[in-house]
C-alpha angles and dihedrals in degrees: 000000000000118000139193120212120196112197125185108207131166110250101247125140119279096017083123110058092047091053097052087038098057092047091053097050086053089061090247110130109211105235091198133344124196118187121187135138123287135227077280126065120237092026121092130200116224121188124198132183124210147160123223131114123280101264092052086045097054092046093047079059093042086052103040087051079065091067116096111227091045113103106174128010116192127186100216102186092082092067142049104269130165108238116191130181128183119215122187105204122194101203118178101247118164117199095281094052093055106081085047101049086055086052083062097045103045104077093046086059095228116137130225095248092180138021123194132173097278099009156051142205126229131200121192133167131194150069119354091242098045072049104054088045095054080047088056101043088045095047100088090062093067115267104224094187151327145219128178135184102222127241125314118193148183146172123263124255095245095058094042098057089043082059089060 
């Protein structure tokens, strides 16, 4: 099962790589991991997705709570969240192409950030899995390359509220 970890840190130098340490000792492989500052400062949110069973996964969490400059660890798999990646895609698109490539790219509300002679450069931002559709329609134009962020996450307003 996948699973989404949200960790509060402080952002202190180093937090990191024992993070990401300590997961890999455990055999997890981390499937994406985004780090930025939180609604305090000096603390910083990092989400990490992950797939392992439930028991790994919780003592993963119980081990991670051991760090120091960890201050929260949530597994938010268990309730509804809003997850959300960006992904910047350089297809091949000549000057024909173009008007059907934005065909592609319009429903999945991303927006052509850069046009060059003989490609473009999509943005597009949602789920993994809105992500991986507008990839695979993309991809018979010629995908020149790809970056994505990795996945962000948090809770819904309606759990949150319930935890309270």
């Amino acid at each position: 099962m996948r699973h989404t970890l949200s960790v509060i840190v402080n952002d202190t130098p180093g937090v990191l790589a024992r993070v990401a340490g300590l997961i890999s000792r455990r055999g997890f492989n981390i499937d994406s991991l985004t780090v930025g500052p939180s609604e305090e400062p000096g603390v910083s949110r990092m989400t990490i997705t992950t797939i392992g069973d439930e028991a790994t996964v919780e003592q993963v969490m119980k081990q991670l709570h051991k760090l120091i400059d960890v201050i929260k660890v949530q597994d938010l798999s268990e309730d509804p969240m809003v997850e959300r990646e960006l992904i910047l895609i350089k297809i091949a698109a000549n000057p024909a192409s173009r008007s059907e490539i934005n065909g592609i790219v319009e429903p999945f509300r991303a927006t052509i950030v850069d046009v060059g002679r003989s490609s473009m450069m999509i943005q597009a931002t949602g789920s993994r899995e809105k992500n991986d559709a507008i990839i695979e329609l993309l991809r018979p134009y010629g995908i020149k390359e790809i970056a994505r962020t990795g996945v962000t996450a948090l809770v819904r307003a309606q759990v949150a509220a319930r935890v309270k």
